PDB file of C-alpha atoms in Angstrom:
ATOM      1  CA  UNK U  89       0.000   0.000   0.000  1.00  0.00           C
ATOM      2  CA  UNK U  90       1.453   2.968  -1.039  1.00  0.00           C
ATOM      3  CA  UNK U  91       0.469   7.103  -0.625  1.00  0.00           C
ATOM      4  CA  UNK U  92      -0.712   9.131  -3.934  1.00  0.00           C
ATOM      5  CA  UNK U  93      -1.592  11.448  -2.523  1.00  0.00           C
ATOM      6  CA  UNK U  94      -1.336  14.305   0.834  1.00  0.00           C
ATOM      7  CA  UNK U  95      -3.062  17.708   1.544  1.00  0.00           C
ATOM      8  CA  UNK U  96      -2.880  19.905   5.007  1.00  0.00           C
ATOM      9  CA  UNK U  97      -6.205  20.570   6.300  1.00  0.00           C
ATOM     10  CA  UNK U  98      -7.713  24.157   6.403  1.00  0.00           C
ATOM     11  CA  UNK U  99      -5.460  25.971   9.052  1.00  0.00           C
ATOM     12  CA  UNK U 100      -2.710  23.340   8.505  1.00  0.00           C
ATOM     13  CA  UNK U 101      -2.580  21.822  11.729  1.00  0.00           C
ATOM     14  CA  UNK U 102      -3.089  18.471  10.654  1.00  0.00           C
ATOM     15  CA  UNK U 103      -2.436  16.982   6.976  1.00  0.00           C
ATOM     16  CA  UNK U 104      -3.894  13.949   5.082  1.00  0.00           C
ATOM     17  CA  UNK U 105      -2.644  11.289   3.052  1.00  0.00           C
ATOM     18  CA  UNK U 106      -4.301   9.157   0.640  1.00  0.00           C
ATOM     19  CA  UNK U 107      -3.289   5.874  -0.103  1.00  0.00           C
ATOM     20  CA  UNK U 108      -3.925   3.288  -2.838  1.00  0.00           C
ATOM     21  CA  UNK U 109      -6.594   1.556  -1.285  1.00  0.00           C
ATOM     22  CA  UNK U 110      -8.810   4.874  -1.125  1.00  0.00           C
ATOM     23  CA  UNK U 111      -7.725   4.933   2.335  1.00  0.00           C
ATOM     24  CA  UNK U 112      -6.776   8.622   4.422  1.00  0.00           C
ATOM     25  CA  UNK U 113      -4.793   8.479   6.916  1.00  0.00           C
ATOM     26  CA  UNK U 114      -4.781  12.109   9.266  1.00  0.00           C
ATOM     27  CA  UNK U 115      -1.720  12.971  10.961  1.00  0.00           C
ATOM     28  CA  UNK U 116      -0.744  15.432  12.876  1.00  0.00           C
ATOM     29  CA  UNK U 117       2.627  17.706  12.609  1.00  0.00           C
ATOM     30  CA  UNK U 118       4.516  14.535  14.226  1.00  0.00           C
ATOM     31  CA  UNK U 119       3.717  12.226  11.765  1.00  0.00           C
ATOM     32  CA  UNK U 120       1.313  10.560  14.164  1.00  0.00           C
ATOM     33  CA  UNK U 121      -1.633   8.600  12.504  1.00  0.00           C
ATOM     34  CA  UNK U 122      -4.721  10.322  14.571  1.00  0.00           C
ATOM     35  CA  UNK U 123      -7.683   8.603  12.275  1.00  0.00           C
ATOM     36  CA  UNK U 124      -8.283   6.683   9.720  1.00  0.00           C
ATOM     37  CA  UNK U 125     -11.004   7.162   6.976  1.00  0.00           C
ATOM     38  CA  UNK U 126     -12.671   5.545   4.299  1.00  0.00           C
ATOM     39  CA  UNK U 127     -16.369   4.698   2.837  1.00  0.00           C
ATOM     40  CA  UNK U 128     -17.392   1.296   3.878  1.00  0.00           C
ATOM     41  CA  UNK U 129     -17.492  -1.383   1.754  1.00  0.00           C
ATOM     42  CA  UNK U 130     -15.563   0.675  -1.022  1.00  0.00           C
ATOM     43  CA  UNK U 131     -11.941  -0.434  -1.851  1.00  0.00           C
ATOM     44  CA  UNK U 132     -11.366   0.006  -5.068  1.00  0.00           C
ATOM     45  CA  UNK U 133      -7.498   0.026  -6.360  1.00  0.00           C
ATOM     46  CA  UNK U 134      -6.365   3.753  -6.900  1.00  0.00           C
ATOM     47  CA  UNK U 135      -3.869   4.639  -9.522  1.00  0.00           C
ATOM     48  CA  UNK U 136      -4.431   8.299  -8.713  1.00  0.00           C
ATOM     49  CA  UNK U 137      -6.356  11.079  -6.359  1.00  0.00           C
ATOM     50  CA  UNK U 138      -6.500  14.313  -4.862  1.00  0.00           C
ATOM     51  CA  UNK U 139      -7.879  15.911  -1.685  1.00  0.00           C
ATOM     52  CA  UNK U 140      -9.959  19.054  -2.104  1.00  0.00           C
ATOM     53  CA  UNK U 141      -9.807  20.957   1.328  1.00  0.00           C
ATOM     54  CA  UNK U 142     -13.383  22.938   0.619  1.00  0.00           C
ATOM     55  CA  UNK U 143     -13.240  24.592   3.644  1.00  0.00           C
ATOM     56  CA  UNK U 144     -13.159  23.466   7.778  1.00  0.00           C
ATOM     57  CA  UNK U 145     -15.489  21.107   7.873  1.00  0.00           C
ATOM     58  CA  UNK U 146     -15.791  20.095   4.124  1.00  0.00           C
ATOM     59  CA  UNK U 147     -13.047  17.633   2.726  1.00  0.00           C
ATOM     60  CA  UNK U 148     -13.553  15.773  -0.727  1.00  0.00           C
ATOM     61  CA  UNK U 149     -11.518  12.779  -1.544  1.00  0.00           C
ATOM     62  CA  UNK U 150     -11.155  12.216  -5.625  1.00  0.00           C
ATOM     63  CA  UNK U 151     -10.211   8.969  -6.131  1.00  0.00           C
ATOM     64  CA  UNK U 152      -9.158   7.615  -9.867  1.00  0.00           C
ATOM     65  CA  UNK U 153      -9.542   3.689  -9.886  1.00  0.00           C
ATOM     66  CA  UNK U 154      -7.840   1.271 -12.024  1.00  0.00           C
ATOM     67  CA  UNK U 155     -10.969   0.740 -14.194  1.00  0.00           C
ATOM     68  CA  UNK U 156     -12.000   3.519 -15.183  1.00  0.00           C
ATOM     69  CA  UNK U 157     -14.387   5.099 -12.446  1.00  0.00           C
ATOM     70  CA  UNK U 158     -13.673   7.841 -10.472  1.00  0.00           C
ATOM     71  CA  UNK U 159     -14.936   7.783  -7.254  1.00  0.00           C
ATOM     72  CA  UNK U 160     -15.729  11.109  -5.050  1.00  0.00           C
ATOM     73  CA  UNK U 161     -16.493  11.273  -1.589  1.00  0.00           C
ATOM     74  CA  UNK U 162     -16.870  13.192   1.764  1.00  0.00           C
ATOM     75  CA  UNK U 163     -14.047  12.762   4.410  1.00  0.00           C
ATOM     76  CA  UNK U 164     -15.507  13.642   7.271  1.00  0.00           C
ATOM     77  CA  UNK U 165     -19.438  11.614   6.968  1.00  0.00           C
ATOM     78  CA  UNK U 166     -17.273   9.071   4.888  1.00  0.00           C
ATOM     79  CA  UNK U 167     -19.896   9.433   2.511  1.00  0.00           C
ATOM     80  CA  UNK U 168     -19.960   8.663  -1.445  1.00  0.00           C
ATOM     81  CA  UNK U 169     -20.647  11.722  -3.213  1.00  0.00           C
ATOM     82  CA  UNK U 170     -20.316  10.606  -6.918  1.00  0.00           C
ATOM     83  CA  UNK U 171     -19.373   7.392  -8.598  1.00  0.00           C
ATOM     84  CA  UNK U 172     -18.312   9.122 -12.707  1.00  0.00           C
ATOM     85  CA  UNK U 173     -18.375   6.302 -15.003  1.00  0.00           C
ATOM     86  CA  UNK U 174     -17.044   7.131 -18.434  1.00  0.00           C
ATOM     87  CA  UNK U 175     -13.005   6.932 -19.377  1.00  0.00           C
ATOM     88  CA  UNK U 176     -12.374   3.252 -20.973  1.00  0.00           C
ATOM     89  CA  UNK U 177      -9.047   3.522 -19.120  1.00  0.00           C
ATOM     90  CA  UNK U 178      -7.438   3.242 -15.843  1.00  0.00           C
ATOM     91  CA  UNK U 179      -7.559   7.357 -14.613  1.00  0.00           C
ATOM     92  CA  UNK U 180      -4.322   8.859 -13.951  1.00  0.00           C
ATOM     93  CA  UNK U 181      -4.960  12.128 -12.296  1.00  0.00           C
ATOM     94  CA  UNK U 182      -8.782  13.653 -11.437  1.00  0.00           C
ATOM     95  CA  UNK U 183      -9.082  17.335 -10.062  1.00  0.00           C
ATOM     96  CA  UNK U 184     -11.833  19.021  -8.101  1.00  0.00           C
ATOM     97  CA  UNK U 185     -12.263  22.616  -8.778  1.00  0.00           C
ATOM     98  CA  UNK U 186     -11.813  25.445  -5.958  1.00  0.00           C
ATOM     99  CA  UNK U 187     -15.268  25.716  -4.945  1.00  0.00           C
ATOM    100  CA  UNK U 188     -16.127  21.606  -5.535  1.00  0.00           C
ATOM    101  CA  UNK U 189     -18.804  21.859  -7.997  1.00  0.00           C
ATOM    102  CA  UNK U 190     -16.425  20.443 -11.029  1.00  0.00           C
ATOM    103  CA  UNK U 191     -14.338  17.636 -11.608  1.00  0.00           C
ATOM    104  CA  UNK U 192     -11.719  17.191 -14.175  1.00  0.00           C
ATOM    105  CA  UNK U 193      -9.910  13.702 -15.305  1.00  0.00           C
ATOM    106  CA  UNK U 194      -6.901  12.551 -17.531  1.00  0.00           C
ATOM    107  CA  UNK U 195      -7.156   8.992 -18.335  1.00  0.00           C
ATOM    108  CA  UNK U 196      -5.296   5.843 -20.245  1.00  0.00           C
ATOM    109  CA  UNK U 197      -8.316   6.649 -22.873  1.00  0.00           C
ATOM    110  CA  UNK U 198      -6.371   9.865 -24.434  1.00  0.00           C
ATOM    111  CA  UNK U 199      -9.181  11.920 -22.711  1.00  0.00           C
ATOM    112  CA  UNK U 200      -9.573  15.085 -20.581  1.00  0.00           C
ATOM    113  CA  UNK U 201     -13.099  14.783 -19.331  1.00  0.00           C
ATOM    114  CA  UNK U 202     -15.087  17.826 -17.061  1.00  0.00           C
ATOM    115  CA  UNK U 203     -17.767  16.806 -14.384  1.00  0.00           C
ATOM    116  CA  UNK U 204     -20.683  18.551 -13.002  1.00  0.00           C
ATOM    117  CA  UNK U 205     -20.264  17.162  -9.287  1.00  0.00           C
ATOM    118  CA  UNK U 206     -23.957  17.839  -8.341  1.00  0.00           C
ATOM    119  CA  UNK U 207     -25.342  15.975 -11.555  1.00  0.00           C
ATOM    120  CA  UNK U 208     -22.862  13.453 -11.846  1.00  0.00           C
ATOM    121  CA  UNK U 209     -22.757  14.272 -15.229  1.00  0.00           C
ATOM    122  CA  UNK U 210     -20.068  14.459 -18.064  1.00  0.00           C
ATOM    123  CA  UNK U 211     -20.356  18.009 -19.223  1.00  0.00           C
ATOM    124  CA  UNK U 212     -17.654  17.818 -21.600  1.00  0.00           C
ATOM    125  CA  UNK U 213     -14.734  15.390 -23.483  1.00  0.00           C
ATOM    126  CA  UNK U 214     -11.526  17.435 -24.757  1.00  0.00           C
ATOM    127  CA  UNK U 215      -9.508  15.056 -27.386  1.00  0.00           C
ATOM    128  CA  UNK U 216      -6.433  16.016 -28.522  1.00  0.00           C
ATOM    129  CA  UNK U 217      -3.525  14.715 -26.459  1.00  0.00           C
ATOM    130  CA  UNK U 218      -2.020  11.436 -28.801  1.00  0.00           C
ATOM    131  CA  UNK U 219      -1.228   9.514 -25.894  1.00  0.00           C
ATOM    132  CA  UNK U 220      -1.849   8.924 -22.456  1.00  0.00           C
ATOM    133  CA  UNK U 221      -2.712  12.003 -20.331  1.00  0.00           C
ATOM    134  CA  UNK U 222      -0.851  12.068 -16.573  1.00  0.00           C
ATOM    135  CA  UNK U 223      -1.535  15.113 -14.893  1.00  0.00           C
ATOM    136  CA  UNK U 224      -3.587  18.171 -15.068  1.00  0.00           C
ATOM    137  CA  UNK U 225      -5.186  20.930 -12.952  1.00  0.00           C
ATOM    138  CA  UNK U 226      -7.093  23.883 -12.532  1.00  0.00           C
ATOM    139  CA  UNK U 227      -6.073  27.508 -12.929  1.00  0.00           C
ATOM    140  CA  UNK U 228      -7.119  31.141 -14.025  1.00  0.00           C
ATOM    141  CA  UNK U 229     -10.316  30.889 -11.329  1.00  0.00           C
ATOM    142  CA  UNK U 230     -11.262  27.848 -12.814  1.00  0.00           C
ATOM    143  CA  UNK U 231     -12.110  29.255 -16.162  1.00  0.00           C
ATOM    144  CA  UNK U 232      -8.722  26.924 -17.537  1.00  0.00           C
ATOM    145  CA  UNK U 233      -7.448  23.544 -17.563  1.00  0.00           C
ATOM    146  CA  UNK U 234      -3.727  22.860 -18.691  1.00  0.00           C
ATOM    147  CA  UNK U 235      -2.690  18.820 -18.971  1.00  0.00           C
ATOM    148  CA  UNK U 236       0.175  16.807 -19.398  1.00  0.00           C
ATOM    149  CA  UNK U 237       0.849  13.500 -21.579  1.00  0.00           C
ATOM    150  CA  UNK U 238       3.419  10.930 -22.714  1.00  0.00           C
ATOM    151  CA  UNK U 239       2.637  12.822 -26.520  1.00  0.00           C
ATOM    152  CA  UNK U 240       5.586  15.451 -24.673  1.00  0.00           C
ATOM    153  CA  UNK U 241       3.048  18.180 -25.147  1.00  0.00           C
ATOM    154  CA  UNK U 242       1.448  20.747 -22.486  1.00  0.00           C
ATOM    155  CA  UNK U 243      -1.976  21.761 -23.643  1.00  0.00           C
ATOM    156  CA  UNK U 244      -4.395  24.463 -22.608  1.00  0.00           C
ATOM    157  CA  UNK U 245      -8.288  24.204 -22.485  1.00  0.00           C
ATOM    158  CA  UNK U 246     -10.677  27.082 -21.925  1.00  0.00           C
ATOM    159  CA  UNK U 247     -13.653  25.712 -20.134  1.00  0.00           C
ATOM    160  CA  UNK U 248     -16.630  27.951 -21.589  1.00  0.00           C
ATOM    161  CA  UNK U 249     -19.861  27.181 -20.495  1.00  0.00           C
ATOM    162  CA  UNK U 250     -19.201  23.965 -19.805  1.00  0.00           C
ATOM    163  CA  UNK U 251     -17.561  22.878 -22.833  1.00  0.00           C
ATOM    164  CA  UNK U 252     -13.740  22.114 -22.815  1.00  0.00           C
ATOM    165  CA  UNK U 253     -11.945  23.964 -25.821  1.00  0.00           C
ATOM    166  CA  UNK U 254      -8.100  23.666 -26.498  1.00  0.00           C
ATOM    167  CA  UNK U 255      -6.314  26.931 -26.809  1.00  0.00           C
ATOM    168  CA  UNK U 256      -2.942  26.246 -26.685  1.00  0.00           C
ATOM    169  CA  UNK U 257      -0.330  23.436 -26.879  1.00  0.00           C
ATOM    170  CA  UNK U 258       3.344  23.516 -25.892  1.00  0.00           C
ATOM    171  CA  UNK U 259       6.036  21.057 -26.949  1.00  0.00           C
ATOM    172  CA  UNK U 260       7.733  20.883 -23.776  1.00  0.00           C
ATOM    173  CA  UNK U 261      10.177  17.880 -23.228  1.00  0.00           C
ATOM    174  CA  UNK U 262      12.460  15.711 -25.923  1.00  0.00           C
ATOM    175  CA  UNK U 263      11.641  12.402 -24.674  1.00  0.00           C
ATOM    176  CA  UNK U 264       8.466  10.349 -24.075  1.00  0.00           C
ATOM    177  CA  UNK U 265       6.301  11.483 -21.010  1.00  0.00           C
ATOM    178  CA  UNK U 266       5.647  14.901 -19.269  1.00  0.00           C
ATOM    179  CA  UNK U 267       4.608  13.405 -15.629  1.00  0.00           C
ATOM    180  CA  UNK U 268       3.659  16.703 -13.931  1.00  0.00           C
ATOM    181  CA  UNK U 269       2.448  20.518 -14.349  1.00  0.00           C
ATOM    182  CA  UNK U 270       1.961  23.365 -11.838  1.00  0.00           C
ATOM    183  CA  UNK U 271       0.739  26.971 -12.942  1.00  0.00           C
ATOM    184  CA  UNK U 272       1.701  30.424 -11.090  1.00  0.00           C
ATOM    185  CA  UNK U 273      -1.093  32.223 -11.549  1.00  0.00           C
ATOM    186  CA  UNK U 274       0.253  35.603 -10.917  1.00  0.00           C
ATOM    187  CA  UNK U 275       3.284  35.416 -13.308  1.00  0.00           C
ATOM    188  CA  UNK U 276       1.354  33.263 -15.824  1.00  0.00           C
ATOM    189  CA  UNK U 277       3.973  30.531 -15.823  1.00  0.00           C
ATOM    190  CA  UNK U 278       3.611  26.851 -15.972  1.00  0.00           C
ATOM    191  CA  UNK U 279       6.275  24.918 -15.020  1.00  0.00           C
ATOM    192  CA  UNK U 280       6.628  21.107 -16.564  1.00  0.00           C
ATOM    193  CA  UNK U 281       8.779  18.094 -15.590  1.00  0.00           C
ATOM    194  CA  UNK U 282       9.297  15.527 -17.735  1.00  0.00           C
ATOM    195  CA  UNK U 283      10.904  12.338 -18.572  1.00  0.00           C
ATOM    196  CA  UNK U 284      14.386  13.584 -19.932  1.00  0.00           C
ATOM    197  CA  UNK U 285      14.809  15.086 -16.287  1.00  0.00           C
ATOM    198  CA  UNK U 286      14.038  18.466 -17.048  1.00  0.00           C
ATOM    199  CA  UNK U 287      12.031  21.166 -15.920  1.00  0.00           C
ATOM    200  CA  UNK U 288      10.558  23.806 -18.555  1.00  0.00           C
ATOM    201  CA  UNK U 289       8.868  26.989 -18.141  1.00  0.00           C
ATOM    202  CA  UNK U 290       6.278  28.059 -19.970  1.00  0.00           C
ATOM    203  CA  UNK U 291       4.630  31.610 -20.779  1.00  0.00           C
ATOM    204  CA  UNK U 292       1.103  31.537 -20.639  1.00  0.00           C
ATOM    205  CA  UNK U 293       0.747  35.102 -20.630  1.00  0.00           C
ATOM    206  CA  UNK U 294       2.548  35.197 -24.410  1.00  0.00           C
ATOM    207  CA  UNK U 295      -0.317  32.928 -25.691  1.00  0.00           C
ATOM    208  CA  UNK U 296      -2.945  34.591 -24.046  1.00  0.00           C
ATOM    209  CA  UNK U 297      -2.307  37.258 -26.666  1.00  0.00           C
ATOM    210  CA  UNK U 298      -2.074  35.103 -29.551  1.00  0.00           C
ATOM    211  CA  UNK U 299      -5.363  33.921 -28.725  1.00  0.00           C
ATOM    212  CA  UNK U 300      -7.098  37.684 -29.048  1.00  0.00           C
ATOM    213  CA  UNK U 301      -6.422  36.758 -32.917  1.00  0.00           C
ATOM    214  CA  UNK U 302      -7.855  33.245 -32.991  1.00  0.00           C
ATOM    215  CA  UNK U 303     -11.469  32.368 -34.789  1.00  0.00           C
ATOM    216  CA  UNK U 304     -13.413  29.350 -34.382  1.00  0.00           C
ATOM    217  CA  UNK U 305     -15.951  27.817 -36.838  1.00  0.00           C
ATOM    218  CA  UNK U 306     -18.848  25.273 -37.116  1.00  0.00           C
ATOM    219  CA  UNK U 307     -17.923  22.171 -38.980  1.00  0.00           C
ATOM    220  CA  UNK U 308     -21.134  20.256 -40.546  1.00  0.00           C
ATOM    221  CA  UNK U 309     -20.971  17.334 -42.033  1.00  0.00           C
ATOM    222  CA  UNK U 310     -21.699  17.997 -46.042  1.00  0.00           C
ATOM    223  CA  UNK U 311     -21.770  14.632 -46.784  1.00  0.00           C
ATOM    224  CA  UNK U 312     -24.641  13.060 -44.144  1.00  0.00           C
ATOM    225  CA  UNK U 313     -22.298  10.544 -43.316  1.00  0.00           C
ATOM    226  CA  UNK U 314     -24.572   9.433 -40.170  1.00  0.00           C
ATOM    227  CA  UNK U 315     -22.287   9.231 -36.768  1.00  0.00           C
ATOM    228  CA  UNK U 316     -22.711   6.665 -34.050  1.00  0.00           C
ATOM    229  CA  UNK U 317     -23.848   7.803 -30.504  1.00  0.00           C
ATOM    230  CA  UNK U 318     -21.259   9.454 -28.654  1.00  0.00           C
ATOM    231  CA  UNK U 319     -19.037   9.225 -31.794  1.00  0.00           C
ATOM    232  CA  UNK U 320     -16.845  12.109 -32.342  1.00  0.00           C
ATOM    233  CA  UNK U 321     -14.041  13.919 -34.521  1.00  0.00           C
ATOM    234  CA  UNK U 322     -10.968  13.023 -32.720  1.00  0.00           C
ATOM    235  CA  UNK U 323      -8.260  13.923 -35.091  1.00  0.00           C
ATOM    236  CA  UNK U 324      -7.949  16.556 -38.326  1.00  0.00           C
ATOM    237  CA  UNK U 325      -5.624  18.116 -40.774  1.00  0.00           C
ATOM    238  CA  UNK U 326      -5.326  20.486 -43.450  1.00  0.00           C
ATOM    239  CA  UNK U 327      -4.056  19.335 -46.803  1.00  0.00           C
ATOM    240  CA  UNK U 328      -4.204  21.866 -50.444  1.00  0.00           C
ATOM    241  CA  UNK U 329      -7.973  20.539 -51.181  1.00  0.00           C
ATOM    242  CA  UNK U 330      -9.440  21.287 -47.956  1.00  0.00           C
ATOM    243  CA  UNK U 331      -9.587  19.043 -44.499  1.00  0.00           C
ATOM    244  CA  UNK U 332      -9.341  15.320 -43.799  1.00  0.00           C
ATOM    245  CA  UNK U 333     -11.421  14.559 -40.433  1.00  0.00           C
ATOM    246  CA  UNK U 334     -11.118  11.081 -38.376  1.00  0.00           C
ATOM    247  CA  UNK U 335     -13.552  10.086 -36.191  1.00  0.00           C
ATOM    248  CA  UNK U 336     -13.475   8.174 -32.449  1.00  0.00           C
ATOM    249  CA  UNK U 337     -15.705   5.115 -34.136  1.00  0.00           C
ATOM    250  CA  UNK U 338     -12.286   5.009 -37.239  1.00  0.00           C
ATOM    251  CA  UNK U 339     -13.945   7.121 -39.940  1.00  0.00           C
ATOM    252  CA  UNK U 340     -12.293   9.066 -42.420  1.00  0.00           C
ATOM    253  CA  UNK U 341     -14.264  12.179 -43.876  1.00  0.00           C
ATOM    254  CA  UNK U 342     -13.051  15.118 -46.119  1.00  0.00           C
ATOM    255  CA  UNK U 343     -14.313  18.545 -46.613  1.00  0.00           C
ATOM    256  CA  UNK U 344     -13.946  20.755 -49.010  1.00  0.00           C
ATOM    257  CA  UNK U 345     -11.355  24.561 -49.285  1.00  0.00           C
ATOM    258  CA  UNK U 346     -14.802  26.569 -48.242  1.00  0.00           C
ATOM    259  CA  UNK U 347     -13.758  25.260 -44.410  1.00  0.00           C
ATOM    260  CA  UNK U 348     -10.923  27.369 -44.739  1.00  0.00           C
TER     261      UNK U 348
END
């Protein structure tokens, strides 16, 4: 059993630890184990989680299991809040927003997924990472995701109402896998570590101004080509007569120059 996981509590007189077995452990500032906590009859094999200190007496665990659910609950009732069913891969990192209404995932399935924690529902699925997804968090007030992968790429995702919408990618490391990411959100900076045992800093401020010059537009489907539930454009690139489009479910559709 090992620890993925450790957050102080609100006026850091005590911090928790989260281990493997969706077990916290509270200790206090001499490493003493002062309670243990869990939901009964849950023990589900964690390869990630968080702790969201809401405020005194509010404490979310956010627990990413092996097969694909993510499991949410309350540390102090040891209650189940949410069980969010949806990645098709073991979840490597899940986030809880500032104010715990959200949730965000990263997954084995290439996915960054966003949560409505009252609902239970998936609000939105960003795809654009090419390969598994480690780490990502929250920044900007919550209006922003940024998220890690084994693709060596840092990517940026405005969250606008509800929907998850890339902004931004960095190429940040030379060899496979970018394990972590932390933002200053004063400066703007991210700061990456990565595989080749480097850390890179990144200007988010610089891109924020790029972006005042960026357009977005509707893409419908000319040619009928029906899609299957849930199926989605996961992939695209331009090319001299217009844009090639492949889909979650494996098809291939092109458009014509008037996407342009």
């Amino acid at each position: 059993e090992w620890i993925i996981s450790g957050e102080f509590n609100s006026d850091c007189s005590q911090f928790y630890l989260l281990t493997c077995y969706d077990r916290v452990l509270t200790c206090d500032l001499e490493c003493h184990v002062v309670k243990k906590s869990a939901v009964y009859g849950e023990r589900s094999i964690l390869y990630s989680g968080s702790i969201k200190v809401v405020s005194e007496d509010k404490v979310f665990i956010n627990a990413g299991t092996v097969m694909g659910g993510i499991i949410v609950w309350e540390l102090f009732s040891e209650t189940l809040v949410a069980n969010l069913l949806g990645h098709s891969g073991s979840i490597f990192y899940v986030e809880m927003n500032r104010d715990g209404s959200l949730i965000a995932s990263c997954s084995d399935d290439r996915s960054v997924r966003l949560w409505d924690l009252k609902s239970q529902k998936e609000l939105s699925v960003g795809w654009a990472h090419t390969a598994r997804i480690w780490h990502l968090l929250f920044y900007n007030n919550d209006t922003r995701l940024i998220s890690v992968s084994e693709d060596c790429t840092c990517r940026v995702w405005d969250i606008q109402s509800g929907k998850l919408l890339q902004s931004a990618i960095h190429e940040v490391h030379l060899t496979k896998n970018v394990w972590c990411v932390d933002v200053n959100e004063k400066d703007q900076l991210a700061i990456t570590s990565g595989n080749d045992g480097r850390l890179r800093l990144i200007s988010l401020a610089e891109q924020e101004s790029l972006q005042r010059n960026f357009t977005t537009k509707q893409i419908s489907d000319d040619s009928k080509v029906p899609f299957a539930k849930q199926e989605i454009i996961k992939g695209f690139h331009w090319f001299s007569f217009g844009l090639v489009a492949i889909t979650s479910e494996g098809k291939i559709l092109q458009y014509g120059n008037h996407w342009k």
